[in-house]
Short mmCIF file of C-alpha atoms in Angstrom, two decimals:
data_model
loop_
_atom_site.label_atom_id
_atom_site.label_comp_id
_atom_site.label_asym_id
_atom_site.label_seq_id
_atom_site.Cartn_x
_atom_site.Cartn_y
_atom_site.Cartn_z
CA UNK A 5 0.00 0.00 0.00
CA UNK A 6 2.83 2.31 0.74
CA UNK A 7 3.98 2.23 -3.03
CA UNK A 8 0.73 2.52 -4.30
CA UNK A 9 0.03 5.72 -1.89
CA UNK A 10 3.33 7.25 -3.05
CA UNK A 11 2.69 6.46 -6.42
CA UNK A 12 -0.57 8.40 -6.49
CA UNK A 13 0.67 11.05 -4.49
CA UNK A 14 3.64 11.83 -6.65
CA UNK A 15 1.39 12.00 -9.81
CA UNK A 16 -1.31 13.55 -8.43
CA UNK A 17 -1.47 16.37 -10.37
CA UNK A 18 -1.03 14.99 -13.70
CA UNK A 19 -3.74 12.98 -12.94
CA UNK A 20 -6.19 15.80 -12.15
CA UNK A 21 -4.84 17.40 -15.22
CA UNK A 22 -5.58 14.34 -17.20
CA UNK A 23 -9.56 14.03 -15.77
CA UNK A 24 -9.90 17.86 -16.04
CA UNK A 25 -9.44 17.06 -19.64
CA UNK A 26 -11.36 14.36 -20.24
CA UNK A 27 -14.49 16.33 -18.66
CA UNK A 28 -13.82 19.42 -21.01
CA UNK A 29 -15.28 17.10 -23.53
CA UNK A 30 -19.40 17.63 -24.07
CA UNK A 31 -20.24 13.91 -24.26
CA UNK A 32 -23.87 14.48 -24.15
CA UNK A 33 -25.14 11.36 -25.95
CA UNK A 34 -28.90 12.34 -25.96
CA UNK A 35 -28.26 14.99 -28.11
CA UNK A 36 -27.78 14.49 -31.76
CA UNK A 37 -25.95 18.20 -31.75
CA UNK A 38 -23.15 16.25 -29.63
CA UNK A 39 -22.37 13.39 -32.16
CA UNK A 40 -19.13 14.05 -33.30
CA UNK A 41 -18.22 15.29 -28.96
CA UNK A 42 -19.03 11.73 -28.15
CA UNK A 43 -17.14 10.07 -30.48
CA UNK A 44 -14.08 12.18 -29.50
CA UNK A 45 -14.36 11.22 -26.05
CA UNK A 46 -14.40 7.51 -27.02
CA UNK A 47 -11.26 8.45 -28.60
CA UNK A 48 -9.87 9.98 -25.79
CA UNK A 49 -10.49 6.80 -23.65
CA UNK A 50 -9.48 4.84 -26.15
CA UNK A 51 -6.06 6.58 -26.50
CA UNK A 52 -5.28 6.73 -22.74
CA UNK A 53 -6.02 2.92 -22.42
CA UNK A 54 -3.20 2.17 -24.73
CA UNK A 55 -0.72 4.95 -22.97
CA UNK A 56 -1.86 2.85 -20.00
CA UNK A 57 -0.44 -0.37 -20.79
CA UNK A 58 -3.49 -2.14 -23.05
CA UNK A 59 -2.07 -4.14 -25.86
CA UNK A 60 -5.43 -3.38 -27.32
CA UNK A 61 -7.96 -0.75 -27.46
CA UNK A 62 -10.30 -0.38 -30.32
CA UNK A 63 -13.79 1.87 -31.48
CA UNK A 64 -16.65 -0.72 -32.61
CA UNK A 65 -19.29 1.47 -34.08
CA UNK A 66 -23.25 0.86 -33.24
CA UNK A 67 -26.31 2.73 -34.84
CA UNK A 68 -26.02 4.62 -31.72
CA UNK A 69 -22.68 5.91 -29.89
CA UNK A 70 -18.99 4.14 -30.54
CA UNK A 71 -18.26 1.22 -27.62
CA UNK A 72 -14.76 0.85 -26.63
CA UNK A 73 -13.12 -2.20 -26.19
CA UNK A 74 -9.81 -3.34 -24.96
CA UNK A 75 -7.73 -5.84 -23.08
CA UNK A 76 -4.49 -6.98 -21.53
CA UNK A 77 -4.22 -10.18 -21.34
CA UNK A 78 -1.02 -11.98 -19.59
CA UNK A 79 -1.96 -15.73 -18.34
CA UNK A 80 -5.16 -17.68 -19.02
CA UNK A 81 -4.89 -19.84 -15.49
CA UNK A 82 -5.31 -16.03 -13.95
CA UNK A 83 -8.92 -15.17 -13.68
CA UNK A 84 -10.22 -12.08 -15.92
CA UNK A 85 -11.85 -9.32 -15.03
CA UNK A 86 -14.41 -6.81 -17.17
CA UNK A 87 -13.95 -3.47 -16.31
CA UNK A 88 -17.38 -1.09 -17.60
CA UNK A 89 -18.04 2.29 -17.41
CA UNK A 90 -19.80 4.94 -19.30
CA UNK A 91 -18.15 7.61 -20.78
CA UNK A 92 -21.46 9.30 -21.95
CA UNK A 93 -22.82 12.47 -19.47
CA UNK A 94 -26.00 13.70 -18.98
CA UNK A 95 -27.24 16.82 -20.60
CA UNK A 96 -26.07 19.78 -18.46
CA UNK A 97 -29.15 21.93 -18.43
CA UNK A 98 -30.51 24.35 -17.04
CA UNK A 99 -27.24 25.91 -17.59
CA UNK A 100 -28.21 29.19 -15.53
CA UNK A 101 -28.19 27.16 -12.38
CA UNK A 102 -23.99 26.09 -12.78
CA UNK A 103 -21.66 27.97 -11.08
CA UNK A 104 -19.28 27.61 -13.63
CA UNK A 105 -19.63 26.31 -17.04
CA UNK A 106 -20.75 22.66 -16.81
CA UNK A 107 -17.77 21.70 -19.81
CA UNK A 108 -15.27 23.79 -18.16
CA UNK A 109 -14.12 21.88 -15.12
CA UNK A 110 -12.61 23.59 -12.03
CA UNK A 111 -10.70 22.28 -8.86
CA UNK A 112 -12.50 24.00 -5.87
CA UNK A 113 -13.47 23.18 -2.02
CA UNK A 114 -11.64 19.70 -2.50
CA UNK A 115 -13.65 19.22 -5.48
CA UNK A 116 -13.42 18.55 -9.05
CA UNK A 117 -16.38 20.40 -10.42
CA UNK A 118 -17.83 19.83 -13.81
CA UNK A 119 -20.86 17.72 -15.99
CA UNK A 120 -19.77 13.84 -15.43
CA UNK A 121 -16.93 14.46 -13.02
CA UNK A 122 -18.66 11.79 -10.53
CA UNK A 123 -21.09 9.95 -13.36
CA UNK A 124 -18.71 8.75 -14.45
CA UNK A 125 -15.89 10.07 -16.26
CA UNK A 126 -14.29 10.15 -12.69
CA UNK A 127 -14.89 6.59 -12.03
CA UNK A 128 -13.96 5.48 -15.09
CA UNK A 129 -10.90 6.94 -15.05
CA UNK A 130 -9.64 5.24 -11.60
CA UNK A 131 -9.31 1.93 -13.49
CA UNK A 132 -7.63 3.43 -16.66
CA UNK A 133 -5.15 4.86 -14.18
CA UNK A 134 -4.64 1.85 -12.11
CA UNK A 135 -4.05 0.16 -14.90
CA UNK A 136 -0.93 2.57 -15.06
CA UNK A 137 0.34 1.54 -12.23
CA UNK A 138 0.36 -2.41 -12.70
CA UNK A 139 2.01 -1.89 -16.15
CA UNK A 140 5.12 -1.20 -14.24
CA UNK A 141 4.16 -2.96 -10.77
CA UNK A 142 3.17 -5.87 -12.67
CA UNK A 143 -0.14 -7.45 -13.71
CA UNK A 144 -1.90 -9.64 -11.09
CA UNK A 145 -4.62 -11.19 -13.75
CA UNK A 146 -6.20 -10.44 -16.87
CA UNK A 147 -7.78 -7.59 -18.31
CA UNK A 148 -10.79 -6.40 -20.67
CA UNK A 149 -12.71 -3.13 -20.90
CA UNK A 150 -16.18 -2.62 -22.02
CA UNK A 151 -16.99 1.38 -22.11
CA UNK A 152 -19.93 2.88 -23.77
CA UNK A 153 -21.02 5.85 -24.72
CA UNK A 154 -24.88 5.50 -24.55
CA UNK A 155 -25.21 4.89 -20.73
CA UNK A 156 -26.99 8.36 -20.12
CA UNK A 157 -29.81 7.40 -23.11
CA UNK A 158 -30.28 3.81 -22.64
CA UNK A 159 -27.73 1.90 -23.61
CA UNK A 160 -29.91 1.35 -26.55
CA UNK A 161 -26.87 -0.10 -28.45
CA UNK A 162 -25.22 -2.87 -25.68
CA UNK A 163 -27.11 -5.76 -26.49
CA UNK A 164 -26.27 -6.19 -29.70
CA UNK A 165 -22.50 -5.45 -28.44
CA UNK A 166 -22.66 -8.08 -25.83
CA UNK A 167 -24.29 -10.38 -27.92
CA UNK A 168 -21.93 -9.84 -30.80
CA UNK A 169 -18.70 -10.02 -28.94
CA UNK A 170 -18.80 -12.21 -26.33
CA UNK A 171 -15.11 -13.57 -26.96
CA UNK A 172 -14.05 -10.09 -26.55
CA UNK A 173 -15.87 -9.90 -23.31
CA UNK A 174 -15.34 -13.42 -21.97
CA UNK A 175 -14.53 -12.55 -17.81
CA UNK A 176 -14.85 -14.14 -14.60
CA UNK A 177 -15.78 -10.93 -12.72
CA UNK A 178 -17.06 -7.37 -13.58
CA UNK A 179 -15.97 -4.10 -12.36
CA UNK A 180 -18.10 -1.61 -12.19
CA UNK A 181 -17.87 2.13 -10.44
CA UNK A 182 -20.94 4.35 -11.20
CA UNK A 183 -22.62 4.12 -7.42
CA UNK A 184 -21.31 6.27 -4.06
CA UNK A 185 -19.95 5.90 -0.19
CA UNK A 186 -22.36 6.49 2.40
CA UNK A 187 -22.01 10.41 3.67
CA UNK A 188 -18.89 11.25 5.43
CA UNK A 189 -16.73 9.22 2.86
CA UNK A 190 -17.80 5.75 4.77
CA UNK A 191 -16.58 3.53 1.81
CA UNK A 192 -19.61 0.65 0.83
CA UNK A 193 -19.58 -1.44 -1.84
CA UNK A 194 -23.31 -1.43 -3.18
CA UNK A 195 -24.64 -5.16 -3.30
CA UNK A 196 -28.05 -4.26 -4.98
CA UNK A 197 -29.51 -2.24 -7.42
CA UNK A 198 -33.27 -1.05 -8.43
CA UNK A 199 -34.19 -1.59 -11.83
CA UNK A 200 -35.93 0.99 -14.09
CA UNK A 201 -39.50 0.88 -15.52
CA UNK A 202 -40.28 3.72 -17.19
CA UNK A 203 -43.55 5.25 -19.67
CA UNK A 204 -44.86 8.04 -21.18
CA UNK A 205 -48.67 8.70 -20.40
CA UNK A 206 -50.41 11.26 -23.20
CA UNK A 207 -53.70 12.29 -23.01
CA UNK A 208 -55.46 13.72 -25.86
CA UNK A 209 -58.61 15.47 -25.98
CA UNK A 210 -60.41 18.21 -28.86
CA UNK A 211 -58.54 17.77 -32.24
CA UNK A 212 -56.67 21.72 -31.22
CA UNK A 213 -55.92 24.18 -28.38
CA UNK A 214 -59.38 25.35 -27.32
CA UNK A 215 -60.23 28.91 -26.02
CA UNK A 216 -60.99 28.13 -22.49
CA UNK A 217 -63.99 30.93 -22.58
CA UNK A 218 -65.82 29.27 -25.08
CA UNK A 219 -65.26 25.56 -24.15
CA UNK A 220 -64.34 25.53 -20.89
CA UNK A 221 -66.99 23.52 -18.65
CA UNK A 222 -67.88 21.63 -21.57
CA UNK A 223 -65.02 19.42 -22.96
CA UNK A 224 -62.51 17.72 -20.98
CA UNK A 225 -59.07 19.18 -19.88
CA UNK A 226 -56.29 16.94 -21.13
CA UNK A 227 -54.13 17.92 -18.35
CA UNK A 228 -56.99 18.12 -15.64
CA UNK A 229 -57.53 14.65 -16.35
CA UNK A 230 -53.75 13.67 -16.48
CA UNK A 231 -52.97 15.89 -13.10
CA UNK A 232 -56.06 13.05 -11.54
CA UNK A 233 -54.31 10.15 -12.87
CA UNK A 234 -51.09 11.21 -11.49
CA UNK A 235 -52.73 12.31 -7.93
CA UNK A 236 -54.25 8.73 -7.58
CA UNK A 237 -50.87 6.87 -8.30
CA UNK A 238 -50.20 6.76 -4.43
CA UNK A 239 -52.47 5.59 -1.81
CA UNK A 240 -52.97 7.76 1.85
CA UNK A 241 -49.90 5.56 2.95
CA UNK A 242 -47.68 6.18 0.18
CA UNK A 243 -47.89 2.75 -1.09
CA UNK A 244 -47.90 2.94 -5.35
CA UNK A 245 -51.60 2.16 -6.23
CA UNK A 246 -51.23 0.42 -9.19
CA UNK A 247 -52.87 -3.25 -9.28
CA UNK A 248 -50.13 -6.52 -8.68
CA UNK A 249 -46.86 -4.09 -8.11
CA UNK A 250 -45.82 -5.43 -5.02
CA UNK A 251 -46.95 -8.93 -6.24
CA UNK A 252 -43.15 -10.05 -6.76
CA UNK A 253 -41.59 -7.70 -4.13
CA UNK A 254 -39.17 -10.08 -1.61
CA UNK A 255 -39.41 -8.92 2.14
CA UNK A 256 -35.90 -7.84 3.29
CA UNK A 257 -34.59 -9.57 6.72
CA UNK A 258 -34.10 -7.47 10.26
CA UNK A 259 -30.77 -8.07 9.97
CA UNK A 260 -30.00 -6.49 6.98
CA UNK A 261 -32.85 -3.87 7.70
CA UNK A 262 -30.38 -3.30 11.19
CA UNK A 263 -27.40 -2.64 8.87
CA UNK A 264 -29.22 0.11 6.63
CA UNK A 265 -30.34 1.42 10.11
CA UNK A 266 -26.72 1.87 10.96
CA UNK A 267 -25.63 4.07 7.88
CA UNK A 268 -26.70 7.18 9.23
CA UNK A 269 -29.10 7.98 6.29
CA UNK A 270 -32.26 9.10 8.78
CA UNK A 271 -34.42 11.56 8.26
CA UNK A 272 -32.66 14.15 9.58
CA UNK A 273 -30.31 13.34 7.18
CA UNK A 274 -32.40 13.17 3.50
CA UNK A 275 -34.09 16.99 5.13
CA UNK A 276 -30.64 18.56 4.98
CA UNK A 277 -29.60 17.42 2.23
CA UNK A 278 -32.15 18.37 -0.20
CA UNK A 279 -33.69 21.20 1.56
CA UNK A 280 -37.02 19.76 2.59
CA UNK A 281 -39.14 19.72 5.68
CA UNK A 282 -40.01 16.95 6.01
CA UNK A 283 -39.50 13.06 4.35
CA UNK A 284 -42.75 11.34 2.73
CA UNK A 285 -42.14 7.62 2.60
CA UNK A 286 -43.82 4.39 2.84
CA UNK A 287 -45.68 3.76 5.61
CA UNK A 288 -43.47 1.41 7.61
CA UNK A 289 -40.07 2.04 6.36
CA UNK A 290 -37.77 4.56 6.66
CA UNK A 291 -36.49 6.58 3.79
CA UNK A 292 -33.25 4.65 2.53
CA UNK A 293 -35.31 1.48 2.80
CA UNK A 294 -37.64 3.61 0.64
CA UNK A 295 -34.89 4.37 -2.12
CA UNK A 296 -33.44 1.02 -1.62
CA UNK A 297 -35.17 -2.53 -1.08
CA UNK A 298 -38.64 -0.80 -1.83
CA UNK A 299 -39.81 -0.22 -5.48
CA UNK A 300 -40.79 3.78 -5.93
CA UNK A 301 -43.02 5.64 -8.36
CA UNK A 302 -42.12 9.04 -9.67
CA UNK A 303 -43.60 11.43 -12.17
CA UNK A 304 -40.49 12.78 -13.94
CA UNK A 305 -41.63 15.58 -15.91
CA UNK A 306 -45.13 17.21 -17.30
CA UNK A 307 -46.30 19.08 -20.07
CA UNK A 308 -49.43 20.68 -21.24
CA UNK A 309 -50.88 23.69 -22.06
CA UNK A 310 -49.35 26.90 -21.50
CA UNK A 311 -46.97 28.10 -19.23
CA UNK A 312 -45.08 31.23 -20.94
CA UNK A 313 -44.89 34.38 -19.48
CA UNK A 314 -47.94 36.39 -18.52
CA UNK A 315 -51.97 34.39 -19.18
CA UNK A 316 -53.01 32.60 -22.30
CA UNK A 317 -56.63 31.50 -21.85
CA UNK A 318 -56.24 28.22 -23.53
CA UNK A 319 -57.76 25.12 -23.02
CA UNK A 320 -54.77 22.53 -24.18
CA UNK A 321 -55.25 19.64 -26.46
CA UNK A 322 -52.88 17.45 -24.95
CA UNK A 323 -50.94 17.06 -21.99
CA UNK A 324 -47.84 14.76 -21.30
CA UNK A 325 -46.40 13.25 -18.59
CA UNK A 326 -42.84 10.64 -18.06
CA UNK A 327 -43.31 8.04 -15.27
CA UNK A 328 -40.39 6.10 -14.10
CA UNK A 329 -40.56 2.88 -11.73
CA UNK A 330 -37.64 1.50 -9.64
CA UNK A 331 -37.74 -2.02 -9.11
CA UNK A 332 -36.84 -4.22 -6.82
CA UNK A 333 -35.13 -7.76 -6.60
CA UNK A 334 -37.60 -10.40 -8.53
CA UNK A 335 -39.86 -7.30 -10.35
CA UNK A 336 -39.09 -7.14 -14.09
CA UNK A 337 -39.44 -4.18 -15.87
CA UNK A 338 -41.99 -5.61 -18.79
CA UNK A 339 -44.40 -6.28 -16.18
CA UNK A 340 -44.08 -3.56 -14.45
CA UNK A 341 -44.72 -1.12 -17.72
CA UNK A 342 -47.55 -3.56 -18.99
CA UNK A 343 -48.81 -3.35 -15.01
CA UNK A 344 -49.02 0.55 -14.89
CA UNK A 345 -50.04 0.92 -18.60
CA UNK A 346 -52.97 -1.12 -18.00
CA UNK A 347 -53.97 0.74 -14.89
CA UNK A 348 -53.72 4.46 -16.78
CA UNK A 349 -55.77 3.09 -20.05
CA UNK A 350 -58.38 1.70 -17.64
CA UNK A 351 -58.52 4.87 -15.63
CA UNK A 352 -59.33 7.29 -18.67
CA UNK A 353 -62.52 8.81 -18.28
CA UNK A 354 -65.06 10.24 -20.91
CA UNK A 355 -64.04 12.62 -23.30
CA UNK A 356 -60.18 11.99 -23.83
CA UNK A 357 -57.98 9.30 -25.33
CA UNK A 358 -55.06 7.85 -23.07
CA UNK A 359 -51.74 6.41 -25.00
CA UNK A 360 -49.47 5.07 -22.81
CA UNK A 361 -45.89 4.24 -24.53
CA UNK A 362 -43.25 2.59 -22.84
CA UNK A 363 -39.85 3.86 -22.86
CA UNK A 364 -36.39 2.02 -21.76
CA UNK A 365 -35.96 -0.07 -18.43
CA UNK A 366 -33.52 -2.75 -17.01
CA UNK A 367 -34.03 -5.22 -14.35
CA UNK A 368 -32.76 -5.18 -10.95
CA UNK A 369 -29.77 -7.13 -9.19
CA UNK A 370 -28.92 -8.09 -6.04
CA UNK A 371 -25.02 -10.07 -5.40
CA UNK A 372 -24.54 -12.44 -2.26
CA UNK A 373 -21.81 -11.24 0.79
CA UNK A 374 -19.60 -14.37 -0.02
CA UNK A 375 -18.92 -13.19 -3.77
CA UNK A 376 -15.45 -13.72 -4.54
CA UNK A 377 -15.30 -10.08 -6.49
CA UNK A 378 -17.19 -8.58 -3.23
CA UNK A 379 -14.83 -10.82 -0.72
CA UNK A 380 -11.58 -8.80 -2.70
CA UNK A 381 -13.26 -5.80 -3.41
CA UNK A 382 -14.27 -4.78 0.89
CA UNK A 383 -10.31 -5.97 1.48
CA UNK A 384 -9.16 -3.23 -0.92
CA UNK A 385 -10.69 -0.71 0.05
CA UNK A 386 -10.67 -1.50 3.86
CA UNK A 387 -6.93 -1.13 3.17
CA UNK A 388 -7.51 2.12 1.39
CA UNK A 389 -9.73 3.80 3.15
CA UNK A 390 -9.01 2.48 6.74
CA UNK A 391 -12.13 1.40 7.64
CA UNK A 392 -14.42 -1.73 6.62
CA UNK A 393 -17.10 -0.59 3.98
CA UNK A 394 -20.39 -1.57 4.48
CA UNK A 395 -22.68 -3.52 1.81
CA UNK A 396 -25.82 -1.15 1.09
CA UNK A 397 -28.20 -1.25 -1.78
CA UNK A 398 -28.23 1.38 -3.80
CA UNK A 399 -31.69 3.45 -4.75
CA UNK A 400 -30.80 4.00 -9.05
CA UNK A 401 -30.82 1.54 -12.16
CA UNK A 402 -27.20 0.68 -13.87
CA UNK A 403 -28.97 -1.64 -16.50
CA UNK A 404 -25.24 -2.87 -17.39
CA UNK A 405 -24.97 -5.43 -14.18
CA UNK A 406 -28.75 -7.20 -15.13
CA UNK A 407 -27.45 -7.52 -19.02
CA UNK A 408 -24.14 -8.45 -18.09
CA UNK A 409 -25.65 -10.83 -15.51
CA UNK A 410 -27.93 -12.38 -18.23
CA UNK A 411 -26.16 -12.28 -21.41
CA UNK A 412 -22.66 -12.95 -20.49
CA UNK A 413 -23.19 -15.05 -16.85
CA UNK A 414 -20.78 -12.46 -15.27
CA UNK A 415 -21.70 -10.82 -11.68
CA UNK A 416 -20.54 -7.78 -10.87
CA UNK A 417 -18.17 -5.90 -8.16
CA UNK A 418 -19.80 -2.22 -7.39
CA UNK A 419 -17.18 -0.04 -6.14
CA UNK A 420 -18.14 3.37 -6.26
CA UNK A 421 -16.23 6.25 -5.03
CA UNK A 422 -18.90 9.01 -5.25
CA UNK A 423 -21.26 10.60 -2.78
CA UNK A 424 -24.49 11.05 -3.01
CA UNK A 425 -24.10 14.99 -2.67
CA UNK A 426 -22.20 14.93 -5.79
CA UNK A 427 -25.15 16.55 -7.83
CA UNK A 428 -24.68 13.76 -10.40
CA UNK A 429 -27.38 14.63 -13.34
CA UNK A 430 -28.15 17.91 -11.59
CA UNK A 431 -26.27 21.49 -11.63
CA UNK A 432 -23.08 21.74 -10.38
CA UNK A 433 -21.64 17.92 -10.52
CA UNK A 434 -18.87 17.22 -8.16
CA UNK A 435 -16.57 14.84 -7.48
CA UNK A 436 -13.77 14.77 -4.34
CA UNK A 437 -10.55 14.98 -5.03
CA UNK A 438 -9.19 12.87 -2.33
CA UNK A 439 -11.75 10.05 -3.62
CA UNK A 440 -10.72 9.56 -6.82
CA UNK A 441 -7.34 9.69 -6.03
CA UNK A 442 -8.59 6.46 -3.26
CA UNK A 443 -10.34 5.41 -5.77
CA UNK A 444 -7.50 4.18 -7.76
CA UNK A 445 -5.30 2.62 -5.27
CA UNK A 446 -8.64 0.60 -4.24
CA UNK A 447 -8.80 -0.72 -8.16
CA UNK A 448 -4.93 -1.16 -7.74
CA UNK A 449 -5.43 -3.21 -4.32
CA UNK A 450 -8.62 -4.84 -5.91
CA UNK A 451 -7.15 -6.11 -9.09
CA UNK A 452 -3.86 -7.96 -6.67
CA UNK A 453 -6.03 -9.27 -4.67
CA UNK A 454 -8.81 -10.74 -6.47
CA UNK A 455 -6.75 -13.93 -7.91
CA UNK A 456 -5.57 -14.43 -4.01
CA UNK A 457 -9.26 -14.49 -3.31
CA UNK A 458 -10.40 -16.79 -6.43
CA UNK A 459 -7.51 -18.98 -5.67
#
């Protein structure tokens, strides 16, 4: 550990330099006006895996955003492990809200600041420079890298890619860091993730816009009726109202409901960190069981009508409305979509049509304690960060570990170096300093250790 520390330390900068870099690059892979800023940052990785020691790094194109693929491999009786990440960010808007330019990264309060400095440019980048590292250290097993570039809009592409290159991707363990600590930089290693379920509701009434002084009282509001549907989603105990959801939801143990209880994530703590007065949760459960082991319903954005400056007396045609579900262990995201679909095309009343389509999801995962990959993965970074991590389940979707799970048999190590203050897809995206510089002496320590562990 003492050469790995020094070895970090003495390169610290150029490493900083390196990320700042690497974030300067717009990335934003749901926008078409980003195409070309996309590729070049799959360039960029693909570039700094080969100054890193990879005997091979290559672009395979996709309809969608370029995958990058690579490998070092040094003795097939070691075992192999997959190393993903995204290098895709989310879009940065609304820009007025940044305190400096979202593509223009800065250093400050500890902090590098900047759009995907935590999801996950900054993650991804711990491996490419631990990889540095063991070039000269020596390699303790085998190698391969899987980063894509259409994480942040669905990964519509990675199927295909997994399906299509499987000896490419052959592994005995993934690697994945796109999750955080618990607050206070108490290193976990997340264990479980929600899936994703996720539709767009439209309701559709007159054939146009409608002046509201005319019509109004006698035709039905589009987004009256969609604001009703939305109301009567959750029940007066916060429970998701939709028929057969809970249907395939496992029960969680006391003991592991004990262990959450221990992370310090109370009430107390969710009201200062967002700014609220108060938590609304699930009757029974506190709130990081609620954006953990429980499945959640949110309404993720609304349109309809107008909302411009000053009054436009308009009665609206249409109104919108994106609905995402996060799933739990056993749930599956088809029958979750089919589930609420059928409940929001049964619920439309008189005088308005109800489409319902269904956008992307991904299933959730959950990986047992005695894991060999989770087993090597708490040693590391209990050496690194001087304290046993906990296991915790994490609250968001990383569809990655379910496909990689089901298409390629591999389970997967989360060991995420963020914190959930980071701002990740909002304003002002942050990453520490002093964790992604842990970060990559826990991949170092990780990647020595695992064939010890496997052995």
């Amino acid at each position: 550990m003492e050469r790995i520390r020094a070895y970090v330390e003495n390169n610290r900068q150029r490493f900083l330099e390196e990320l700042l870099e690497f974030l300067r690059i717009p990335s934003v892979s749901a926008d078409p006006a980003h195409r070309r800023d996309v590729r070049r940052a799959a360039e960029f990785v693909r570039q700094r895996l080969e100054a890193a020691g990879v005997d091979r790094a290559r672009l395979v194109d996709t309809p969608g955003h370029p995958v990058v693929l690579g490998e070092k491999l040094i003795d097939p009786s070691l075992p192999t492990v997959l190393v993903y990440g995204h290098y895709d960010v989310q879009p940065a808007d609304p820009l007025e809200l940044w305190r400096t330019p979202p593509f223009e990264p800065v250093l400050r309060d500890g902090c590098i600041h900047g759009r995907g400095a935590s999801d996950d440019k900054g993650q991804l980048y711990v491996h490419i420079k631990a990889i540095e590292y063991l070039r000269n250290a020596g390699f303790p097993c085998n190698l391969r890298f899987l980063l894509e570039g259409e994480e942040e809009s669905g990964s519509l592409s990675l199927p295909a890619v997994l399906d299509g290159h499987r000896a490419d991707l052959a592994a005995d363990v993934a690697l994945v860091s796109d999750t955080a600590m618990l607050p206070d930089n108490m290193p976990a290693i997340t264990v479980g993730l929600r899936g994703l379920a996720a539709v767009e509701v439209i309701v559709r009434g007159a054939s146009r816009d409608l002046h509201s002084g005319i019509f109004g009282g006698a035709v039905a509001n589009p987004v009256h009726v969609l604001c009703r549907l939305i109301a009567d989603l959750h029940d007066e105990h916060h429970r998701i109202a939709v028929p057969g959801i809970y249907d395939r939801v496992l029960a969680v143990g006391p003991e592991e409901r004990a262990l959450m209880a221990g992370a310090g994530l109370d009430a107390d703590w969710y009201c200062r960190e967002v700014g609220v007065p108060a938590v609304v949760c699930e009757e029974g459960f506190s709130p990081f069981e609620c954006t953990t082991i429980r499945p959640s319903l949110d309404v993720n954005g609304i349109r309809g009508g107008y909302a411009g400056e000053a009054l436009k007396t308009v009665l609206p045609a249409e109104a919108c409305a994106k609905i995402s579900v996060r799933l739990v262990p056993e749930q599956r995201s088809e029958v979750v979509s089919g589930q609420l679909e059928e409940w929001l095309r049964n619920r439309a009343p008189a005088g308005v049509e109800v489409e319902v389509r269904r956008l992307h999801g991904g299933e959730p995962v959950h990986v047992p304690l005695d894991f060999p990959g989770y087993l090597a993965a708490k040693r590391a970074m209990t050496e690194v960060f001087g304290r046993e991590p906990l296991p915790v389940r994490g609250g968001g979707s990383i569809p990655v570990v379910a496909l990689l799970q089901e298409r390629l048999g591999l389970r997967t190590v989360l060991m995420g170096f963020g914190q959930d203050s980071d701002a990740i897809h909002s304003p002002n995206e942050r990453f520490g300093i002093d964790n992604y510089l842990r970060g990559i002496m826990a991949s170092i320590r990780f990647l020595q250790l695992l064939p010890t562990v496997m052995a």
